mmCIF file of C-alpha atoms in Angstrom:
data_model
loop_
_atom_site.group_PDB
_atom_site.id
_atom_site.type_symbol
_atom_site.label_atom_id
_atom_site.label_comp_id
_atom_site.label_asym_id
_atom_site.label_seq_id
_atom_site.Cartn_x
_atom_site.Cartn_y
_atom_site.Cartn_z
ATOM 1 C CA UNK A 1 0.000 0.000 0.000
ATOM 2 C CA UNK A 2 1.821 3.536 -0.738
ATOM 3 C CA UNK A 3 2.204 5.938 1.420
ATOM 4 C CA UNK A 4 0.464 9.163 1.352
ATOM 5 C CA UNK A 5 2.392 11.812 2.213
ATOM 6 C CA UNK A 6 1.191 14.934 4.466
ATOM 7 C CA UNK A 7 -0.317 17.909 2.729
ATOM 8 C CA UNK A 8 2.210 20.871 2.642
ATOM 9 C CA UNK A 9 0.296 23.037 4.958
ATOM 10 C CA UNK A 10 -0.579 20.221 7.266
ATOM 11 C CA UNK A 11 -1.239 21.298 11.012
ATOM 12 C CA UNK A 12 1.102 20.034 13.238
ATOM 13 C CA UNK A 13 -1.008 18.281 16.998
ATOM 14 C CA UNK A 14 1.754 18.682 19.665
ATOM 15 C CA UNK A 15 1.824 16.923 23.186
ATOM 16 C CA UNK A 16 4.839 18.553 24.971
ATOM 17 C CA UNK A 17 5.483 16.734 28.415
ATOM 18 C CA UNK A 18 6.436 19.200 30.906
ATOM 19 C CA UNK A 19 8.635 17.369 32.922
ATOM 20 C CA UNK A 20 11.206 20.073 34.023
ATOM 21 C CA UNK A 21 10.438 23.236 35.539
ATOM 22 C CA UNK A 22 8.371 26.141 34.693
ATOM 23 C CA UNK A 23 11.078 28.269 33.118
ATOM 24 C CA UNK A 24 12.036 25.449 31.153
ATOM 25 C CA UNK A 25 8.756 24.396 29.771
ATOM 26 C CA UNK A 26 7.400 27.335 28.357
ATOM 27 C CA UNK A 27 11.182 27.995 26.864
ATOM 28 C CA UNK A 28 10.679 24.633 25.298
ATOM 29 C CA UNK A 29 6.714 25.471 24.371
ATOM 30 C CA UNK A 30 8.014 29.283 23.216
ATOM 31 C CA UNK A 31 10.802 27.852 20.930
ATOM 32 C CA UNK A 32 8.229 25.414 19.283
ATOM 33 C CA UNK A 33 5.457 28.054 18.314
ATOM 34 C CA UNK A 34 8.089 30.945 17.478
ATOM 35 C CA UNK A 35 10.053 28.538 14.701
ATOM 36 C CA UNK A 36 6.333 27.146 13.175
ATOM 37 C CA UNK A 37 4.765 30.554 13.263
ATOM 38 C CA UNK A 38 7.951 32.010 11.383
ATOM 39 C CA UNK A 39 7.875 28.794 8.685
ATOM 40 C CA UNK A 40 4.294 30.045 8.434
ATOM 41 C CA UNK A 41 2.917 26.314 9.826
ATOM 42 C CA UNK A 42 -0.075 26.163 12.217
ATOM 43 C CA UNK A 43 -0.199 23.528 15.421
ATOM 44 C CA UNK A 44 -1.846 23.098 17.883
ATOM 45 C CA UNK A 45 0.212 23.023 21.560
ATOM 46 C CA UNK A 46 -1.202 20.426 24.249
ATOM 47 C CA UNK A 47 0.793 20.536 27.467
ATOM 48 C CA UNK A 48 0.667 17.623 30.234
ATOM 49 C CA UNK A 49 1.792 18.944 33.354
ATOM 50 C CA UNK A 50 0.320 15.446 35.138
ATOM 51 C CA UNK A 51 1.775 12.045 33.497
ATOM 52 C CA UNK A 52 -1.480 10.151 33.898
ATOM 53 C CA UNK A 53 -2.937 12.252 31.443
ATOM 54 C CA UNK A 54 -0.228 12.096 29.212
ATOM 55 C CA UNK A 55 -2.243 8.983 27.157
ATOM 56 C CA UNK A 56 -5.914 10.605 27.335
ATOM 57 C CA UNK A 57 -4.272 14.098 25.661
ATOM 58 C CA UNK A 58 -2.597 11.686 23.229
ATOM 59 C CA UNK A 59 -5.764 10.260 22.357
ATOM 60 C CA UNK A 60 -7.345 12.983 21.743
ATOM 61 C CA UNK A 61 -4.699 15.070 19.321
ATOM 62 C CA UNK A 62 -4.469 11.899 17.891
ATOM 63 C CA UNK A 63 -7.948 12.004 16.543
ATOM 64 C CA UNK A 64 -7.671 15.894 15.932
ATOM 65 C CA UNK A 65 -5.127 14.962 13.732
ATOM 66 C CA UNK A 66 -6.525 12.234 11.761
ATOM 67 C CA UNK A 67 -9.808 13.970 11.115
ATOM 68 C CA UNK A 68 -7.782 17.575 9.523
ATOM 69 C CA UNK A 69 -5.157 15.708 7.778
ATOM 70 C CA UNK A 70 -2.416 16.853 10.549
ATOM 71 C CA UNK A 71 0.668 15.143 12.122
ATOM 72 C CA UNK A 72 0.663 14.250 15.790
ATOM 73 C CA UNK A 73 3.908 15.279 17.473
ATOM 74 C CA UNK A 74 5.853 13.617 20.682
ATOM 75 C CA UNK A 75 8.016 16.815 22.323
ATOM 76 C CA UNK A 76 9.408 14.496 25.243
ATOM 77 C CA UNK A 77 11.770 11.749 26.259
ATOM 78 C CA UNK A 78 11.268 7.930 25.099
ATOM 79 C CA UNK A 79 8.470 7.342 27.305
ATOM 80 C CA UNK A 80 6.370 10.464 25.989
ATOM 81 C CA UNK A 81 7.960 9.268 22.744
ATOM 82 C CA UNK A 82 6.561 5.776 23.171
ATOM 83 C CA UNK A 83 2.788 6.910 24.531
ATOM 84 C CA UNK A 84 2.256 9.607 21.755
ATOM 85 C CA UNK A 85 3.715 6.799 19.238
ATOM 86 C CA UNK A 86 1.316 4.343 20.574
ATOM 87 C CA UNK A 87 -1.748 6.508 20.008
ATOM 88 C CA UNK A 88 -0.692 7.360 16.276
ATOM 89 C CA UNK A 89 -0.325 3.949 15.509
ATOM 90 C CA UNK A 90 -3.684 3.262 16.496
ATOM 91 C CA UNK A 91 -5.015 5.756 14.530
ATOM 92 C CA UNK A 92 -2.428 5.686 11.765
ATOM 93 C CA UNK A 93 -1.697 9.065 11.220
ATOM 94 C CA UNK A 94 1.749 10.690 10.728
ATOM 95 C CA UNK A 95 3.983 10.940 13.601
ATOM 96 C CA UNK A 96 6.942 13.550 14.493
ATOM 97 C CA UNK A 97 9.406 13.192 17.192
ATOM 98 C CA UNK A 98 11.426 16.489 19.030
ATOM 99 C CA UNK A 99 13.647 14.372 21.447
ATOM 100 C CA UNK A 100 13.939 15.951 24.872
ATOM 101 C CA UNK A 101 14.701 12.859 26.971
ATOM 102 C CA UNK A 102 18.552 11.537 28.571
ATOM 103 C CA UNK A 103 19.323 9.533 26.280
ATOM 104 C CA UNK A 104 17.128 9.949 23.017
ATOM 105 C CA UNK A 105 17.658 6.314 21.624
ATOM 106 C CA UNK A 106 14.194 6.330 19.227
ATOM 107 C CA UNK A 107 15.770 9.994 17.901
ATOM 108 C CA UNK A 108 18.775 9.641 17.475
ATOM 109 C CA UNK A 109 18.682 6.418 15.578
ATOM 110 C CA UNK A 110 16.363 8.192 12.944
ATOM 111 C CA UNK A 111 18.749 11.333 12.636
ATOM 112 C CA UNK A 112 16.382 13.566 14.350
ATOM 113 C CA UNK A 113 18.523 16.780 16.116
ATOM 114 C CA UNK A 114 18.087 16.944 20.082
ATOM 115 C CA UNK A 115 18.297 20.430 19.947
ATOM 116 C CA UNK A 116 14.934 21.690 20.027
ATOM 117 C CA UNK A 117 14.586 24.133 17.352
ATOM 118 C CA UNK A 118 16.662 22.534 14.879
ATOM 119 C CA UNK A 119 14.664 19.575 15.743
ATOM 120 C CA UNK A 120 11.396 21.667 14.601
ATOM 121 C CA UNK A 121 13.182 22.993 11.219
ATOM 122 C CA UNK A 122 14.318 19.259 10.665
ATOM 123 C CA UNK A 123 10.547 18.427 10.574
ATOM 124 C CA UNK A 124 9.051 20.887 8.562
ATOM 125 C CA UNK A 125 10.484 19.273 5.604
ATOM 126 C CA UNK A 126 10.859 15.572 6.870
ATOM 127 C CA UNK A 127 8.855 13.136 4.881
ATOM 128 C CA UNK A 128 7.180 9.818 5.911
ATOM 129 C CA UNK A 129 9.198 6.863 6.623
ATOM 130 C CA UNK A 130 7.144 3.370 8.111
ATOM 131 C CA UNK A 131 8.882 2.457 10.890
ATOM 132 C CA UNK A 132 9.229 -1.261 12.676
ATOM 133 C CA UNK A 133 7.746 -1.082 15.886
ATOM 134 C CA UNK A 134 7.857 -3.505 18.716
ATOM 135 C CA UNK A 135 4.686 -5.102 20.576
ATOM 136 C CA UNK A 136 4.719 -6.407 24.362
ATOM 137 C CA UNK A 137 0.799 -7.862 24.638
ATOM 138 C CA UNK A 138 -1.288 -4.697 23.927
ATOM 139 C CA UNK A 139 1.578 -2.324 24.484
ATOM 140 C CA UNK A 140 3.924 -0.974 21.470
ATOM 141 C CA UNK A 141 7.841 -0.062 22.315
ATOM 142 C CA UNK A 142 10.010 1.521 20.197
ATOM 143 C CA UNK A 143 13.664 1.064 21.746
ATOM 144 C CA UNK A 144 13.330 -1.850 24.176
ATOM 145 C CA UNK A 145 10.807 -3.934 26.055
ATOM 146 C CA UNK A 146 11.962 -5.809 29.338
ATOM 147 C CA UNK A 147 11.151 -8.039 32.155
ATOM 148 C CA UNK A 148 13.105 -9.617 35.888
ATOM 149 C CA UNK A 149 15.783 -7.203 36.958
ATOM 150 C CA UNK A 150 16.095 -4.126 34.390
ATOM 151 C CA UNK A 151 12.297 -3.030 35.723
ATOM 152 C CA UNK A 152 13.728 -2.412 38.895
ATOM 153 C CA UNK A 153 16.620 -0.510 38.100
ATOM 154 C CA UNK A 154 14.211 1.710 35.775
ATOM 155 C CA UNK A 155 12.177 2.388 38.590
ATOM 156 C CA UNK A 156 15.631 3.206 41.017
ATOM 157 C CA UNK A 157 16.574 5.295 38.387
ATOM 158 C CA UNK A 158 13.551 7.494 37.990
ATOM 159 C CA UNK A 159 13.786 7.988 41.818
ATOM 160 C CA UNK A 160 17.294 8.993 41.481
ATOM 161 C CA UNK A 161 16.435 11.166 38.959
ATOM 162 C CA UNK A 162 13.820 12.561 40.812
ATOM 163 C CA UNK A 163 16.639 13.518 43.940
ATOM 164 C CA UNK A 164 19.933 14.113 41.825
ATOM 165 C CA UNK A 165 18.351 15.453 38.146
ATOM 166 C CA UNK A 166 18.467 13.792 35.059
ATOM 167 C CA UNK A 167 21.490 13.097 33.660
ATOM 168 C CA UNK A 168 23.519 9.638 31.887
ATOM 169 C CA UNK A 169 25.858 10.158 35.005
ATOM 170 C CA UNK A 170 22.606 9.448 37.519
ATOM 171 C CA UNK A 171 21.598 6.714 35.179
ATOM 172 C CA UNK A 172 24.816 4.775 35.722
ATOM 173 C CA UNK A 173 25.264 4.868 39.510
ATOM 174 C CA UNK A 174 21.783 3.949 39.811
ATOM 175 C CA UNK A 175 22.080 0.990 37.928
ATOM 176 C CA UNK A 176 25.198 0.000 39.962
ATOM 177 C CA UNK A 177 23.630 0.393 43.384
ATOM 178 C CA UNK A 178 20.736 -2.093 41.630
ATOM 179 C CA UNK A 179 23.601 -4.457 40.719
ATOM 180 C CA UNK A 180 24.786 -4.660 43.965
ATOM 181 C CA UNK A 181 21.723 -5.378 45.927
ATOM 182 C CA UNK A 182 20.545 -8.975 46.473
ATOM 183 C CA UNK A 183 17.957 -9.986 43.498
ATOM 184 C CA UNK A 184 16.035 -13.049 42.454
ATOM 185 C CA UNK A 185 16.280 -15.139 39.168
ATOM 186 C CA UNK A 186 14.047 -15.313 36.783
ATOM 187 C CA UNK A 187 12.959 -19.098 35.487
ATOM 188 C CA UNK A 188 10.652 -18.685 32.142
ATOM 189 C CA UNK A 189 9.935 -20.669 29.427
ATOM 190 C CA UNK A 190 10.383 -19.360 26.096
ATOM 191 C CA UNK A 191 8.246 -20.350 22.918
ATOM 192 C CA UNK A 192 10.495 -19.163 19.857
ATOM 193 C CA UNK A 193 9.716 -20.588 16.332
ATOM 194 C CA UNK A 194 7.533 -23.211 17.419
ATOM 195 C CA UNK A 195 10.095 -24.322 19.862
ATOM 196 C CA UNK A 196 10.281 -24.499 23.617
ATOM 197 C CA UNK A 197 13.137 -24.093 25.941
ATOM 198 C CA UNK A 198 14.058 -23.384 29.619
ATOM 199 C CA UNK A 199 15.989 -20.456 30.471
ATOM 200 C CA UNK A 200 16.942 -18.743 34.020
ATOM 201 C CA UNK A 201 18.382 -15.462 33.791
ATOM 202 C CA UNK A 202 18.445 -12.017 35.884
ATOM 203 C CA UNK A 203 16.212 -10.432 33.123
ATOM 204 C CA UNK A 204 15.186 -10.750 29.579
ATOM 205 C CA UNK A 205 15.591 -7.765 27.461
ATOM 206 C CA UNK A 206 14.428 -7.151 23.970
ATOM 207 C CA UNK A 207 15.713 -4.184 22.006
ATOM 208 C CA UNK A 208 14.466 -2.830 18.811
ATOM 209 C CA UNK A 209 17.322 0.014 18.472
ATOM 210 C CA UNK A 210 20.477 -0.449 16.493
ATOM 211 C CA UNK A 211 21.943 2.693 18.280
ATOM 212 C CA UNK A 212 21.131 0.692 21.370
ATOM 213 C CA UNK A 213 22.573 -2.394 20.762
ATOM 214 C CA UNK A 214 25.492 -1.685 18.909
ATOM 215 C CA UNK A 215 26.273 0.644 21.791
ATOM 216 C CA UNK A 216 26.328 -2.222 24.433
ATOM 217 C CA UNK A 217 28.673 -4.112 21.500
ATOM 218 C CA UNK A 218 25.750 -6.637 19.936
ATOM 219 C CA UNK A 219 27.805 -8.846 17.381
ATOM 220 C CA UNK A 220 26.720 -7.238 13.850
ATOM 221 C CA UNK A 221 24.345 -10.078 12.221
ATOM 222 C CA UNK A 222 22.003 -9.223 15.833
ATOM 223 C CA UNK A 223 22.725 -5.695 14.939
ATOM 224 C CA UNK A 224 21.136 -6.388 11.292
ATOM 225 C CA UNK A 225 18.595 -8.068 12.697
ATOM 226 C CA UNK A 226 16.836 -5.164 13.914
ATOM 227 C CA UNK A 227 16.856 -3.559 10.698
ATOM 228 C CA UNK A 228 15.466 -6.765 8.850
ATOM 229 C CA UNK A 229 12.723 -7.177 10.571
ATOM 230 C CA UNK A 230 13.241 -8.860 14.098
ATOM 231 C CA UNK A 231 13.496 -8.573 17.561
ATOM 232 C CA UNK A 232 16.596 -9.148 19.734
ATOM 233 C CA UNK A 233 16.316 -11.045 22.927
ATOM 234 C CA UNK A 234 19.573 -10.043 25.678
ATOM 235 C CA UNK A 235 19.284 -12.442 28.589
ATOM 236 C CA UNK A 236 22.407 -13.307 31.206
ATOM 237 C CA UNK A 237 23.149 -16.434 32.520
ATOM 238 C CA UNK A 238 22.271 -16.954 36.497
ATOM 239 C CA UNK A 239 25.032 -14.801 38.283
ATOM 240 C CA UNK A 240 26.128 -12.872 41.733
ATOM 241 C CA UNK A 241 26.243 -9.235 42.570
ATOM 242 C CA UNK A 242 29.946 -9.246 41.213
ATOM 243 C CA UNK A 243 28.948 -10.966 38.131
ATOM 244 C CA UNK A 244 26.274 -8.735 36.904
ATOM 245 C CA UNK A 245 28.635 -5.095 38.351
ATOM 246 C CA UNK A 246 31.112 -7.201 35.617
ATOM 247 C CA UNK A 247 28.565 -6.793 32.953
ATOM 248 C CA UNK A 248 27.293 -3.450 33.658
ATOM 249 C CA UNK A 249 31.171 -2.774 32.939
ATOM 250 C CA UNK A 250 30.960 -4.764 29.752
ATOM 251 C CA UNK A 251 27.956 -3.185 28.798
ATOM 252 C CA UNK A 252 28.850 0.862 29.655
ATOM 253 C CA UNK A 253 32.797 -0.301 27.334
ATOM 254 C CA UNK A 254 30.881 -1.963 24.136
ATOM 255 C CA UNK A 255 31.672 -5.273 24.879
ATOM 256 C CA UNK A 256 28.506 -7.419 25.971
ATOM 257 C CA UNK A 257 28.466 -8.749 22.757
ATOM 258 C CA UNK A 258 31.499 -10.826 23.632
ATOM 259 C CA UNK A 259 30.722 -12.199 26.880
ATOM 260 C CA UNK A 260 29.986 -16.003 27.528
ATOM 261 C CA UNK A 261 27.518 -15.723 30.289
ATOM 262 C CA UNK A 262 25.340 -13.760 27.973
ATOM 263 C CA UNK A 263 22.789 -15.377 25.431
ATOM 264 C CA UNK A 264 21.866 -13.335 22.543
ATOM 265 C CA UNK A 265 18.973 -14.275 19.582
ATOM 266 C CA UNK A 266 17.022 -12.494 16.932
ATOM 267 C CA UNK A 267 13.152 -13.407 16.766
ATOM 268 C CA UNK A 268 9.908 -12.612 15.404
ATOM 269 C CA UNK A 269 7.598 -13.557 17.768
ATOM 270 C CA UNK A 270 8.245 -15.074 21.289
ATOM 271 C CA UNK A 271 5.969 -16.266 24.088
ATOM 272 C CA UNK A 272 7.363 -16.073 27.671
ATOM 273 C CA UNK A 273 5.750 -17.884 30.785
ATOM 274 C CA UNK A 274 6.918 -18.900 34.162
ATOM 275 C CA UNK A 275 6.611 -22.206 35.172
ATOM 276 C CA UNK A 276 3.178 -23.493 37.200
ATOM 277 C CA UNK A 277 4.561 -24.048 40.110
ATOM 278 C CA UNK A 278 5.185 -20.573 40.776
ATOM 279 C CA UNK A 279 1.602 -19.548 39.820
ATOM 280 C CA UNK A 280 2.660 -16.170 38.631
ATOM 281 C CA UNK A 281 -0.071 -14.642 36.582
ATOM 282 C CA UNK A 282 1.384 -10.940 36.552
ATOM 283 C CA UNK A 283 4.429 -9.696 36.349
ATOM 284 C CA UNK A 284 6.676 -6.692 36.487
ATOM 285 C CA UNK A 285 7.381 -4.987 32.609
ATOM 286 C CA UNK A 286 9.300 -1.900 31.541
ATOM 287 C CA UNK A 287 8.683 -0.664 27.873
ATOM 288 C CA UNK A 288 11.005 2.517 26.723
ATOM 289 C CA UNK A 289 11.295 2.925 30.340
ATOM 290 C CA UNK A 290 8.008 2.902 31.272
ATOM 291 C CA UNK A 291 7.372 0.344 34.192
ATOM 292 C CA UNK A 292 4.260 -1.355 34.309
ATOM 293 C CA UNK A 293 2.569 -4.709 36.081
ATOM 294 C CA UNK A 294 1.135 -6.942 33.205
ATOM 295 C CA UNK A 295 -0.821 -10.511 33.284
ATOM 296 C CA UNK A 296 1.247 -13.618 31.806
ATOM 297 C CA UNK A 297 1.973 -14.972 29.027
ATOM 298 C CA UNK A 298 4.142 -12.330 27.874
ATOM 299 C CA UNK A 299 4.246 -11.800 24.083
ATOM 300 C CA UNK A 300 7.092 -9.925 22.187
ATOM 301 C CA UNK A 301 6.563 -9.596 18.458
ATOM 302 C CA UNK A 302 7.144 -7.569 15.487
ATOM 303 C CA UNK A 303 5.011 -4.492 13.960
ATOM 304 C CA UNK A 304 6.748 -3.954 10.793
ATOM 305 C CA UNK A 305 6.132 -0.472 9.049
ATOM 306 C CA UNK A 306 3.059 0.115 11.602
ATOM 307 C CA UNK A 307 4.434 3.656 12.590
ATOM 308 C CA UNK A 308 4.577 6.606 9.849
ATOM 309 C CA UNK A 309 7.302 8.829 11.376
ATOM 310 C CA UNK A 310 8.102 11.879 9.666
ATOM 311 C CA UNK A 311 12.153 11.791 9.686
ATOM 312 C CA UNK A 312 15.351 12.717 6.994
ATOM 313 C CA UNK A 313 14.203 16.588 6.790
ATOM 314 C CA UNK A 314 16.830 18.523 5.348
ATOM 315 C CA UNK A 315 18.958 21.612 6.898
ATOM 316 C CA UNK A 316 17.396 24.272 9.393
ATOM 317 C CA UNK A 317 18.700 26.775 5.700
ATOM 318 C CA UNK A 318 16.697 24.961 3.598
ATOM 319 C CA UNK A 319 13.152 25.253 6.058
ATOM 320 C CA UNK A 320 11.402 27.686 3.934
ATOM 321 C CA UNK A 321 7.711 29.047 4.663
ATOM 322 C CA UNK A 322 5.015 27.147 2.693
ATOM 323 C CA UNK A 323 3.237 30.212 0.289
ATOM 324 C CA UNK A 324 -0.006 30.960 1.863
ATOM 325 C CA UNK A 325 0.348 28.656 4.569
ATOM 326 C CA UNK A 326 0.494 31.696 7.133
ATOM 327 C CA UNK A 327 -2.672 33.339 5.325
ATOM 328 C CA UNK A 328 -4.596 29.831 5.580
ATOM 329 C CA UNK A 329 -3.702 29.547 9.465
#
């Protein structure tokens, strides 16, 4: 089916998470408006100052959006990234991205600038590219999916972050105190390509980012996996608090890709359950950093092309106003 591209003069639907402070927000909201209003481009600005309305406001530009032939915007880190994403799949408009989050994964993989403004010009003039997208049950993720131990240090590290600011400096001690406190194995059985095996590991993460994984030193044909239409499945071997400090190492230098006590596999689909005797029927999830409790099994599988993001927009000099755009708005 080809892909229709976005009218010239098409409204931009904005959901900009507050997150920081005041002064910082309505910079942020400011720099948005003042770069579309010169480019003579019309949007509409929808702030969430509370997080649990972050998916109800995305609903609802979502279908503002769909109904005048506009392109729903994410202005936010991966999370925001990941609920405004979700929302624009569903209703299969176009989506934009201006990456405002630590580490800016989903962005930076697509060439988007994380400075804001550029960030704006860079859309203007993107064009629509489908994007894979990763599904965990009924819940899309766009960088990574997870379950066991890397929940927990999400959640330590958005309470650091809450204490000590966000930064990739934060990010890392937090996720060595985690390695250093006592934690419980994980026993699951996977179902991958018909196929069922045993595994018991500290966590099971699945990443659908090449900047990702080649950052944490995936061996390339995992790497290419990701870009041919798969899913990569991380999971470490049964360790101590010494063992997994080791790999945080490995992981922060390139190198988990090399490591012995590490399994590594590309999929399509895979079905994870824990074992009856445990009589676990929920469990702990994080998707793009979002932590959540969801009911088992646990599916991971492949979306291919179900996101339309609007990425590859040329220089901030070649952003031009669209003739009569400013007169229509």
């Amino acid at each position: 089916m080809p892909i229709t591209e976005p009218r010239p003069d098409a409204p931009f639907f904005i959901v900009l998470n507050a997150g920081s402070g005041h002064s910082e927000t309505e910079l942020r909201r400011s720099t948005i408006e003042s770069v579309l209003a010169s480019s003579g481009r019309s949007c509409a600005l929808e702030l969430v100052d509370d997080p649990s309305e972050l998916a109800g406001k995305a609903r609802a530009m979502a279908a503002r959006a769909t109904a005048e032939g506009g392109i729903l915007v994410a202005a936010g880190g991966d999370g925001t990234i990941n609920t405004v994403a979700h929302e624009a799949v569903l209703a299969g408009c176009p989506f934009g991205v201006l990456p405002q989050g630590t580490f800016n994964y989903f962005g930076r993989t697509h060439g988007i600038p994380e400075d804001l403004a550029e960030a704006v010009y860079a859309l203007l003039r993107a064009t629509l590219q489908p994007v894979q997208v990763g599904l965990l049950n009924n819940k899309i993720f766009l960088v990574n999916a997870s379950v066991g131990l890397y929940p927990k240090l999400l959640e330590e590290r958005e309470h650091d972050k809450r204490h000590y600011g966000r930064s990739r400096v934060v990010a890392f001690f937090s996720a060595i105190k985690m390695a250093l406190r006592p934690h419980r194995h994980l026993r699951i059985t996977l179902e991958l390509d018909g196929k069922e095996r045993r595994l018991r590991t500290t966590t099971l993460f699945v990443g659908n980012n090449r900047l990702q994984l080649e950052q944490v030193g995936m061996r390339d044909g995992l790497i290419e996996a990701v870009e041919d239409g798969q899913l990569v499945g991380i999971a470490p071997r049964p360790m101590g608090k010494l063992g997994l400090l080791r790999l945080l190492v490995r992981g922060m230098l390139g190198r988990l890709g090399d490591d012995d006590e590490v399994e590594a596999f590309a999929f399509k689909r895979l079905l994870v359950r824990t074992p009856s005797v445990y009589g676990r029927k929920r469990m702990k999830v994080a998707a793009d950093g979002e932590v959540e409790t969801m009911a088992m099994p646990l599916e991971f599988r492949v979306l291919e092309g179900r996101l339309l993001l609007m990425t590859q927009g040329p220089s901030r000099k070649e952003a031009r106003p669209v003739p009569g755009a400013a007169e229509a708005a």
